[in-house]
Short mmCIF file of C-alpha atoms and ligand atoms in Angstrom, two decimals:
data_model
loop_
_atom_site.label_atom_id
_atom_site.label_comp_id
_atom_site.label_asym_id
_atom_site.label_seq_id
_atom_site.Cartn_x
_atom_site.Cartn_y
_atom_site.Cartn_z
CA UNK U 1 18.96 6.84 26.27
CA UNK U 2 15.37 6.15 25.06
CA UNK U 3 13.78 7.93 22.45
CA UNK U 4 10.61 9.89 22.52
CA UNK U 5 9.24 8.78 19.95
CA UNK U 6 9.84 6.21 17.21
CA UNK U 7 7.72 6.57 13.81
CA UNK U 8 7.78 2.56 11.49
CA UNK U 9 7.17 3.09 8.23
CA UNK U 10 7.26 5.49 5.75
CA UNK U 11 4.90 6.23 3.61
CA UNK U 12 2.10 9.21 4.06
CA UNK U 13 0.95 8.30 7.77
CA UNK U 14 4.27 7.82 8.80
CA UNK U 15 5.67 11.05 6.94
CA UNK U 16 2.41 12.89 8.80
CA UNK U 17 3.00 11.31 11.89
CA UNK U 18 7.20 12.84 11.47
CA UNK U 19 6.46 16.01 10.42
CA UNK U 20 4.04 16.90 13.65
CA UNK U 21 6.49 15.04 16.02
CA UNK U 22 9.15 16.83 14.86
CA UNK U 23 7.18 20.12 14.71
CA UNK U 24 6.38 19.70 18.79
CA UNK U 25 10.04 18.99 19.04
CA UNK U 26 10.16 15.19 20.11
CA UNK U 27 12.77 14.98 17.51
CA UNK U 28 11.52 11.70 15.85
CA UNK U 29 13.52 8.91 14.67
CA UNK U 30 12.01 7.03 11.41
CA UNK U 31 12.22 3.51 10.62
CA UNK U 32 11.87 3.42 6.72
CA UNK U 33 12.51 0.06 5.97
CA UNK U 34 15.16 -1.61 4.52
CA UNK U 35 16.34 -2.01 0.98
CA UNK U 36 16.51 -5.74 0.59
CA UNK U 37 15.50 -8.19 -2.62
CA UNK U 38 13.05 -9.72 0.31
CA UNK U 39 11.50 -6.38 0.91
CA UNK U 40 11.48 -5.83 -2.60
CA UNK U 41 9.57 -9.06 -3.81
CA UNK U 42 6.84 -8.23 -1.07
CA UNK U 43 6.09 -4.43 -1.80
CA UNK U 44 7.40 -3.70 1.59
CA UNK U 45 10.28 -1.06 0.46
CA UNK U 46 10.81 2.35 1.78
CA UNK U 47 8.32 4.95 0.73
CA UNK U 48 5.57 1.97 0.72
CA UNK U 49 2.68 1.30 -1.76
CA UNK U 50 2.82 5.24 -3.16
CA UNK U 51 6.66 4.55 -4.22
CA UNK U 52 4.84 1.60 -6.87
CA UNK U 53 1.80 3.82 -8.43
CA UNK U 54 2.18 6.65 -10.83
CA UNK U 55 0.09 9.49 -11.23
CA UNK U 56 -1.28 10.71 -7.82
CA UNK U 57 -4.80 12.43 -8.90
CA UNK U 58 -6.82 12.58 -5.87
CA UNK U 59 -4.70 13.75 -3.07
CA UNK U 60 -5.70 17.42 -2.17
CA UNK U 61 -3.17 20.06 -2.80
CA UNK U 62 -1.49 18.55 -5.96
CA UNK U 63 -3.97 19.67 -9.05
CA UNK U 64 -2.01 19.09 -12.36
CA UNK U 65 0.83 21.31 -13.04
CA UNK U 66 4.47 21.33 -13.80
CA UNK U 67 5.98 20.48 -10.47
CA UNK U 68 9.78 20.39 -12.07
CA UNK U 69 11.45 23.57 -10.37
CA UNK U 70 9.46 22.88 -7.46
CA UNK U 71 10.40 19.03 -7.06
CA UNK U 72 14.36 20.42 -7.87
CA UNK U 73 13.80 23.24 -5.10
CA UNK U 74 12.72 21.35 -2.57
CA UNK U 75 14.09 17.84 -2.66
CA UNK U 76 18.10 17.02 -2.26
CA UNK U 77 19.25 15.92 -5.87
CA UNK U 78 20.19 12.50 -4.92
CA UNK U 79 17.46 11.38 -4.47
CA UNK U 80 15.86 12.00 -7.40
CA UNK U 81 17.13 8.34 -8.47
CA UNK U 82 13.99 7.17 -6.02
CA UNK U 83 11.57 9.23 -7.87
CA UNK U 84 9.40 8.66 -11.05
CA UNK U 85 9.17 12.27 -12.49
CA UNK U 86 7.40 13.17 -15.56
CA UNK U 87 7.99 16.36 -18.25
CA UNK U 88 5.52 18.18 -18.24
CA UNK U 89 2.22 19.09 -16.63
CA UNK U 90 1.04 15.99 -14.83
CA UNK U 91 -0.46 14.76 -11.37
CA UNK U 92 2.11 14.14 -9.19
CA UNK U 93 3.38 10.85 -9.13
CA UNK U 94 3.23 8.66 -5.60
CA UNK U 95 7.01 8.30 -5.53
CA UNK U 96 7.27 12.03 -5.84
CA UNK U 97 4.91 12.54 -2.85
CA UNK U 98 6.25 10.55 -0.47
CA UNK U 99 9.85 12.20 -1.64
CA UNK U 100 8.54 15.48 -0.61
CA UNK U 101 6.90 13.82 2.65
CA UNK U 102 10.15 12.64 3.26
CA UNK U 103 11.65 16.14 2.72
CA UNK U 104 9.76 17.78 4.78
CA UNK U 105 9.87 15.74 7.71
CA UNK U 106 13.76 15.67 7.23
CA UNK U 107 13.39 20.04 7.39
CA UNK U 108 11.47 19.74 10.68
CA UNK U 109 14.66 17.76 12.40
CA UNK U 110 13.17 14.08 11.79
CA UNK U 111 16.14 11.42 11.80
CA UNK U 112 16.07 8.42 9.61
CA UNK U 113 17.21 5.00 9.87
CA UNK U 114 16.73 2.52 6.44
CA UNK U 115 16.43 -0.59 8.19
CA UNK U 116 13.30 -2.76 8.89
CA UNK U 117 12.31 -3.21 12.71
CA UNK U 118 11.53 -7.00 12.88
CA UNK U 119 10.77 -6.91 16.21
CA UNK U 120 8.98 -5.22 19.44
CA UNK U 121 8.89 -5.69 23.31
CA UNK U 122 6.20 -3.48 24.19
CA UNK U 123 5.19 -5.18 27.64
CA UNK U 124 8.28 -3.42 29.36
CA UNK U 125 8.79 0.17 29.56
CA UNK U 126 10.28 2.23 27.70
CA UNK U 127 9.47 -0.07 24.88
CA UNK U 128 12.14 -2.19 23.10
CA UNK U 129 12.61 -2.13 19.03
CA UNK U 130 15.18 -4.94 17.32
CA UNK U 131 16.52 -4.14 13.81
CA UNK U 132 17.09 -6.54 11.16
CA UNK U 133 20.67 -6.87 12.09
CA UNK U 134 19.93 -7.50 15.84
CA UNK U 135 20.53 -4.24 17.21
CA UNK U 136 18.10 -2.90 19.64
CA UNK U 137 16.47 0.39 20.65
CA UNK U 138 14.58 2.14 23.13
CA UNK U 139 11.50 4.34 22.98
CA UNK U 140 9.05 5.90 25.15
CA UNK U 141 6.54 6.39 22.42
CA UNK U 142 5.47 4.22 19.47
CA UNK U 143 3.87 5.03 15.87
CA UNK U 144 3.02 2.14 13.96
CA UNK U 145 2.59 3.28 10.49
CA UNK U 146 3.65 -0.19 8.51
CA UNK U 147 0.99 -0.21 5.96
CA UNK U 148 -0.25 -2.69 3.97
CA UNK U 149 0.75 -4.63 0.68
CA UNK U 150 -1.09 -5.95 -2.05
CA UNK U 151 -1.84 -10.00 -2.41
CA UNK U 152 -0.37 -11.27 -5.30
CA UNK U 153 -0.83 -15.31 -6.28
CA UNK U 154 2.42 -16.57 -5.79
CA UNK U 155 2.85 -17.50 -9.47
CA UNK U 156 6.52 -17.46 -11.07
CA UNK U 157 5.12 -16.20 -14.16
CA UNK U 158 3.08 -13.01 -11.88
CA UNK U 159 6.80 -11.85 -10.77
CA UNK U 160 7.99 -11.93 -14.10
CA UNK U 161 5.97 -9.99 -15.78
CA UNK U 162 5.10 -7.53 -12.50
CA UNK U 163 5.53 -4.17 -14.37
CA UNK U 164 4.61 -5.29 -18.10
CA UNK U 165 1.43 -6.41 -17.56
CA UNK U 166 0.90 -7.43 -13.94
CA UNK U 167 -0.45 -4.94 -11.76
CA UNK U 168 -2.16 -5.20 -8.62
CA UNK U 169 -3.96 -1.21 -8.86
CA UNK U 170 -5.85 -0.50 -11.45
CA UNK U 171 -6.07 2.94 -10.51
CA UNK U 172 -2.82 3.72 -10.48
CA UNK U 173 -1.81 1.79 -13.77
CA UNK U 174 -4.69 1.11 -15.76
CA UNK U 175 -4.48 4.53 -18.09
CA UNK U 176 -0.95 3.53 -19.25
CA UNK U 177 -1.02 3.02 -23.53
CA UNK U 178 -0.19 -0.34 -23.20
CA UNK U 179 -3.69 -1.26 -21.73
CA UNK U 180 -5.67 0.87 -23.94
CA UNK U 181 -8.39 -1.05 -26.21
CA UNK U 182 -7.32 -4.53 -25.15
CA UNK U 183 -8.92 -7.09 -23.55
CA UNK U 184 -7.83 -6.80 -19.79
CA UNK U 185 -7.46 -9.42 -16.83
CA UNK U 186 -9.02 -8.78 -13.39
CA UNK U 187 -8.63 -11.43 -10.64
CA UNK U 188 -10.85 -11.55 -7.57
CA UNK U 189 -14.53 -11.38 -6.75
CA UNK U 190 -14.89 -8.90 -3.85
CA UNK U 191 -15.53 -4.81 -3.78
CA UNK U 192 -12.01 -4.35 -4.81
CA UNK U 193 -12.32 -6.59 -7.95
CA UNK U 194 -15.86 -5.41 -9.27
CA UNK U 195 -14.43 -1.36 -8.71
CA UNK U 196 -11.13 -2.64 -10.36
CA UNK U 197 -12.81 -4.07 -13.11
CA UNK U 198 -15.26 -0.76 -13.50
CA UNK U 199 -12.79 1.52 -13.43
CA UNK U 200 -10.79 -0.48 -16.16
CA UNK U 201 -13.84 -0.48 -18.69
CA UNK U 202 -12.81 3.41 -19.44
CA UNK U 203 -9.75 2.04 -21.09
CA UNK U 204 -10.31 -1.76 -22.15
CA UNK U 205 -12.10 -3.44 -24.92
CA UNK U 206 -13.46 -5.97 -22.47
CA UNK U 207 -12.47 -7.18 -18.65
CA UNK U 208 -12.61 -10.50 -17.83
CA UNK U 209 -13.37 -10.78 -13.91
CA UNK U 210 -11.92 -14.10 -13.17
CA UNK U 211 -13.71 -15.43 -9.53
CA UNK U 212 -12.86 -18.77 -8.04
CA UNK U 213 -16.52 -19.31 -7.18
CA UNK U 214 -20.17 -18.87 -8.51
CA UNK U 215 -20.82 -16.16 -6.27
CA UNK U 216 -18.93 -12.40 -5.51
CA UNK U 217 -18.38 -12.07 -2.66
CA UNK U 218 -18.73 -8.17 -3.30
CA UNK U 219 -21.83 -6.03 -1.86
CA UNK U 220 -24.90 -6.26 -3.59
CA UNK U 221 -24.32 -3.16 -5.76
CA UNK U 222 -21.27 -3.25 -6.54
CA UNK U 223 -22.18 -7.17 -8.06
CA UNK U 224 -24.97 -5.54 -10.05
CA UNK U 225 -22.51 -3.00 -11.27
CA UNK U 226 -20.49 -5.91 -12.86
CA UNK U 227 -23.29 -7.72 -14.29
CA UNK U 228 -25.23 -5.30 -15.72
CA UNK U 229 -21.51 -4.18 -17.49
CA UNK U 230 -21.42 -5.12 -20.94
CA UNK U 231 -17.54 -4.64 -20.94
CA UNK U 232 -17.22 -6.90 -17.98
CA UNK U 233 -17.79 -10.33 -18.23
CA UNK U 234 -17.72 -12.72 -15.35
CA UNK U 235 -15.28 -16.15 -15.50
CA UNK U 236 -17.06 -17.95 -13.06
CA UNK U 237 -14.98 -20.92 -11.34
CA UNK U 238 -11.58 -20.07 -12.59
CA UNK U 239 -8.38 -19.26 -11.47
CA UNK U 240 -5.72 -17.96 -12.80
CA UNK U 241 -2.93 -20.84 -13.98
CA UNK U 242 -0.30 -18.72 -15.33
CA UNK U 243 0.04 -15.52 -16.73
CA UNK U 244 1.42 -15.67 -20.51
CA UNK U 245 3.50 -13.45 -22.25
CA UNK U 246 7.34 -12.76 -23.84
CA UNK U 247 10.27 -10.40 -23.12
CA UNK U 248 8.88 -8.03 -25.80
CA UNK U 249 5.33 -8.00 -24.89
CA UNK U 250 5.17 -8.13 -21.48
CA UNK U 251 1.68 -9.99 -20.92
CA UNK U 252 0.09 -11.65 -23.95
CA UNK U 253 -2.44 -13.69 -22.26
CA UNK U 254 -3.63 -15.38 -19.32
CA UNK U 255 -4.48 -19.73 -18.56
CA UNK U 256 -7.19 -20.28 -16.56
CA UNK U 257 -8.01 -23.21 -14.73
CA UNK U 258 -11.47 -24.15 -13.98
CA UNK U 259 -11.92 -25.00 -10.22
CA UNK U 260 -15.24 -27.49 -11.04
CA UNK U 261 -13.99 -29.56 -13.76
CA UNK U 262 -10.95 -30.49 -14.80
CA UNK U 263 -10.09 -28.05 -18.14
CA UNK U 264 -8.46 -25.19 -18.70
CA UNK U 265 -8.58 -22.42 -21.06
CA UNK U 266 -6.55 -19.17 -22.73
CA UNK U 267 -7.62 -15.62 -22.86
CA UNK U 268 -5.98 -13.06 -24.39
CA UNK U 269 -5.18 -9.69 -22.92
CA UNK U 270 -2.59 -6.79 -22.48
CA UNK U 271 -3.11 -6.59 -18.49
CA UNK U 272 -3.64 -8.52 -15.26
CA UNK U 273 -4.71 -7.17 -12.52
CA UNK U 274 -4.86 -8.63 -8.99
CA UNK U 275 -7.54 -7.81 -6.39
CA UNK U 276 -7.83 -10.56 -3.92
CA UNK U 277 -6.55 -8.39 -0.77
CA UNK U 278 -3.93 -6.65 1.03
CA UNK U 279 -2.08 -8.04 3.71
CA UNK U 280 -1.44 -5.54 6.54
CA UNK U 281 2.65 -5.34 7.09
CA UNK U 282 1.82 -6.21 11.29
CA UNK U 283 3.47 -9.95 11.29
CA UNK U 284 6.46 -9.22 13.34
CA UNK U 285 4.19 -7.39 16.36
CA UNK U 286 1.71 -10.65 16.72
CA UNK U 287 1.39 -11.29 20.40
CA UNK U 288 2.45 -7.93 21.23
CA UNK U 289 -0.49 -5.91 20.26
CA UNK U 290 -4.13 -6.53 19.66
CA UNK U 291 -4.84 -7.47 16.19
CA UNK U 292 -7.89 -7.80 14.36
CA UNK U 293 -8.26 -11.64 12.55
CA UNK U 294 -7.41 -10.15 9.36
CA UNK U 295 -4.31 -9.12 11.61
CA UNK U 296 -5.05 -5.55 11.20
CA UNK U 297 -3.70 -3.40 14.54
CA UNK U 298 -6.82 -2.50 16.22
CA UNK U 299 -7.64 1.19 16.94
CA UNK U 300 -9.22 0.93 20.98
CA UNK U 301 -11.33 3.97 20.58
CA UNK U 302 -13.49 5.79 18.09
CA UNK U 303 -11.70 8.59 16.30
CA UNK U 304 -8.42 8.37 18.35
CA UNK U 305 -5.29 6.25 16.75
CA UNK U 306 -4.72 4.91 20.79
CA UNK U 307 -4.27 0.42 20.75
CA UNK U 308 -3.92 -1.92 23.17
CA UNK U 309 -0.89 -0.78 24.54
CA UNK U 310 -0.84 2.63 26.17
CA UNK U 311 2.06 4.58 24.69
CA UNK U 312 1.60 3.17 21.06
CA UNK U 313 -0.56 4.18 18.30
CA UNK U 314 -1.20 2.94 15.15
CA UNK U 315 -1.84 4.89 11.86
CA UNK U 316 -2.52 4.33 7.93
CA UNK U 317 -3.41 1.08 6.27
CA UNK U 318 -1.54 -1.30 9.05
CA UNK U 319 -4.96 -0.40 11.16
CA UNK U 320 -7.48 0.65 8.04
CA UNK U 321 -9.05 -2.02 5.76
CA UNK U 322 -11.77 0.21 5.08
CA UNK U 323 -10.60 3.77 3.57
CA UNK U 324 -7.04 2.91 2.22
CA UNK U 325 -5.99 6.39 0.88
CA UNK U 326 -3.11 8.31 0.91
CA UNK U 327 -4.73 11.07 2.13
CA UNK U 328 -7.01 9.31 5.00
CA UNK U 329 -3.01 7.74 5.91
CA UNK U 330 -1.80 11.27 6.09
CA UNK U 331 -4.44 12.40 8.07
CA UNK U 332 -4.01 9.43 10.60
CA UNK U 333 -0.28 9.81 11.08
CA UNK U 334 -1.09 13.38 12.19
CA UNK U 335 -3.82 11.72 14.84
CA UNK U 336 -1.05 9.49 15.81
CA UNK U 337 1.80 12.11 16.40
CA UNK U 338 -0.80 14.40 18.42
CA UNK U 339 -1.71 11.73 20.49
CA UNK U 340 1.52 10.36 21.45
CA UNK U 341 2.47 14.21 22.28
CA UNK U 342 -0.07 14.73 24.95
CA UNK U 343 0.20 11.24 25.90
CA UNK U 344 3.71 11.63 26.44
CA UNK U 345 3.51 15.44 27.79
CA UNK U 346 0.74 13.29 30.67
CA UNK U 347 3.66 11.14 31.35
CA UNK U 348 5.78 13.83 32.55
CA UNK U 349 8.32 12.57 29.65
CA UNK U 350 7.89 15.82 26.82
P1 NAP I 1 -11.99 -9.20 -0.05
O1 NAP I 1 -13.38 -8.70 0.24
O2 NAP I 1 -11.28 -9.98 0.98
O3 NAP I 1 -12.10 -10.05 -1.39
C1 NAP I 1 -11.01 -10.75 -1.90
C2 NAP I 1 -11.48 -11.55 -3.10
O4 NAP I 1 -10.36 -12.21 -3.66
C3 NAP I 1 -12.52 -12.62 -2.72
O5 NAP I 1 -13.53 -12.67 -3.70
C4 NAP I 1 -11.70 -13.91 -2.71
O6 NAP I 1 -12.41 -15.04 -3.16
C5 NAP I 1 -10.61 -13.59 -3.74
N1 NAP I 1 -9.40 -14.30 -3.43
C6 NAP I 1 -8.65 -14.23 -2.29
N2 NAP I 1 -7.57 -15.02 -2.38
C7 NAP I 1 -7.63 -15.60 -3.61
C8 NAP I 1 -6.82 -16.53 -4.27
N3 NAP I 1 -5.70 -16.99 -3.71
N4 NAP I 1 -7.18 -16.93 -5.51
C9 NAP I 1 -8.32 -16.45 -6.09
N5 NAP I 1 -9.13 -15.56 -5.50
C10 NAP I 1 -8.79 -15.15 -4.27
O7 NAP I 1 -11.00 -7.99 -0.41
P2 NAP I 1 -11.28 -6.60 -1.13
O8 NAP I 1 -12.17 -6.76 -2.30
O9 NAP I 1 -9.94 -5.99 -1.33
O10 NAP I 1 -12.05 -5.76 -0.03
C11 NAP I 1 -11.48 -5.54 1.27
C12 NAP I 1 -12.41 -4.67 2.09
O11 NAP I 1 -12.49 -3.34 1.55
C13 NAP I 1 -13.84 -5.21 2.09
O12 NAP I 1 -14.38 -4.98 3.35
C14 NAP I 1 -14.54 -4.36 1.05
O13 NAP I 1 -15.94 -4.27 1.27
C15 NAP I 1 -13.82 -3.03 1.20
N6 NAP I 1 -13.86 -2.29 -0.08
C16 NAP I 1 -14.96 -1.52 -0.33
C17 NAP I 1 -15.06 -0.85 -1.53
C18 NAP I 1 -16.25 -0.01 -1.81
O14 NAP I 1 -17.17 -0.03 -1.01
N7 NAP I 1 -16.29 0.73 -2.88
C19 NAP I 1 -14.06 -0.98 -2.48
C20 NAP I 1 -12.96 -1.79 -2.22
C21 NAP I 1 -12.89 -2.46 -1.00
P3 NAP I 1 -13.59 -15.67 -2.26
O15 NAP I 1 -14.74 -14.75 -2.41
O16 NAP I 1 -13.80 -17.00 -2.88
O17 NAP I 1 -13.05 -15.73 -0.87
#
């Protein structure tokens, strides 16, 4: 029998999107994604982008505080194993978030599946779903809630020292002692490189934005933010070669390779950080759905989470390139679950 609805992904606008399907009792069935070295390398593992940041600051409800007894209250002991917790009074942490997403979706009746859909028939009806393994499902309803992942270079030497050194958010790792008063690393020349590069000044003794061109491509005031920043200073027509560094350190350094003659050059520095775009996790529903060029899933109306195919809706980073927050996610996956209610309840199907 088909499902009512089916929720992929899980991170905040597919925990949102669970906990008010569940709540109007269409007893949703999550794909989290699978655990796999693939899924892994990309950033695409359960619990999404929040499961690879720390501190959580700016998500409304969770001031500072010691969340211990409340994290071991509410959230089965097993799988603590997934969660980063700190001692003490601190933020909450992004893994611990989406943990207590998770939670409470599970508490409203939400079933779970770990296992990747890799692919969709949504011009039939009800829609079809294939797993990794081959295995297919049914569904009348559809939440896409897939995210998005960070663009990293490709370099050997980037996966090596991802974690001790290489990041690719500089808000959720650029407090952390080992960047503090060093010279720091930023890659990229758009909005999310110059803010990237800002925000590290609070804890470097210099950033080095490293652009491929002789222009940003950032808006005009975030540019004049980085040049009129005496801690930032601008690499112009480089990219990054390799990042340098030992099993001790972590990152040491950085080569740079000059993209109008033919030279390159070291730079020191404790940190790299990546900012040359995300990649929206919507490759295995091309020709299925419209997608914007940047292959974003396209929202068809203002201020409703409705696409191109009537029955699915799309939430969270997969269909924003503009707000990218936790918290806008969260509030999309609850757009998405409401919709596909009445849209199923106008079906005759809930
Ligand atoms: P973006 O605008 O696509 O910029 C990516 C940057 O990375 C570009 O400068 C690009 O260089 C560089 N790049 C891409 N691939 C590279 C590679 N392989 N090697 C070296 N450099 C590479 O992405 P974004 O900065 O993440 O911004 C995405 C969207 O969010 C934009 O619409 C932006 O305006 C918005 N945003 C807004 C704010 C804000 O308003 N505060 C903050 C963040 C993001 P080229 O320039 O040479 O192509």
């Amino acid at each position: 029998m088909a499902e009512q609805v089916v929720i992929i992904g899980s991170g905040p606008a597919g925990w949102s999107a669970a906990i008010y399907a569940a709540r109007a009792e269409l007893k949703p069935l999550v794909f989290e994604g699978a655990i796999t070295e693939e899924n892994r390398l990309a950033g695409t593992l359960p619990l999404g982008q929040l499961a690879l940041t720390t501190e959580v600051e700016n998500y409304a409800g969770f001031p500072a505080g010691d969340l211990k007894g409340f994290l071991e209250s509410a959230i089965d002991p097993e799988r603590f194993q997934y969660m980063f917790v700190h001692e003490g009074k601190h933020a909450v942490t992004g893994p611990e978030l989406m943990e207590l997403m998770r939670q409470q979706a599970v508490n409203f009746g939400t079933r779970i599946v770990t296992d990747d859909i890799v692919g969709v028939e949504l011009q039939q009806r009800p829609f079809r779903l294939r797993l990794l393994g081959g295995e297919t499902i049914e569904t009348h309803a559809l939440i896409l809630a897939t995210g998005a992942r960070a663009n990293y270079l490709g370099l050997p030497s980037e996966e090596t020292y991802k974690n001790r050194g290489v990041s690719a958010c500089a808000v959720c790792d650029g407090a952390l002692p080992r960047f503090r008063n060093k010279p720091l690393i930023v890659v990229g020349g758009g909005d999310s490189a110059v803010e990237e590069a800002t925000y590290l000044t609070k804890y470097a003794s210099k950033v080095h934005l490293i652009h491929r061109r002789d222009k940003l491509r950032a808006s005009k005031i975030m540019q004049e933010r980085a040049t009129n920043d005496p801690k930032i200073q601008i690499e112009w027509n480089h990219t990054l070669e390799e990042v340098l560094g030992n099993d001790k350190e972590g990152v040491t350094g950085v080569r740079l390779r000059s993209t109008v003659e033919d030279a390159t050059r070291e730079l020191p520095a404790s940190g790299v950080f990546l900012a040359i775009g995300h990649t929206p996790n919507t490759a295995f529903l091309k020709g299925q759905i419209a997608l914007t060029e940047k292959g974003y899933i396209q929202w068809s109306q203002p201020f409703r989470t409705t696409t191109s195919v009537e029955g699915v809706f799309a939430a969270g980073d997969a269909a924003d390139d503009h707000y990218r927050q936790a918290i806008t996610s969260a509030g999309t996956g609850c757009m998405a679950a409401l919709d596909a209610e009445r849209w199923l309840a106008a079906q005759g199907i809930h």
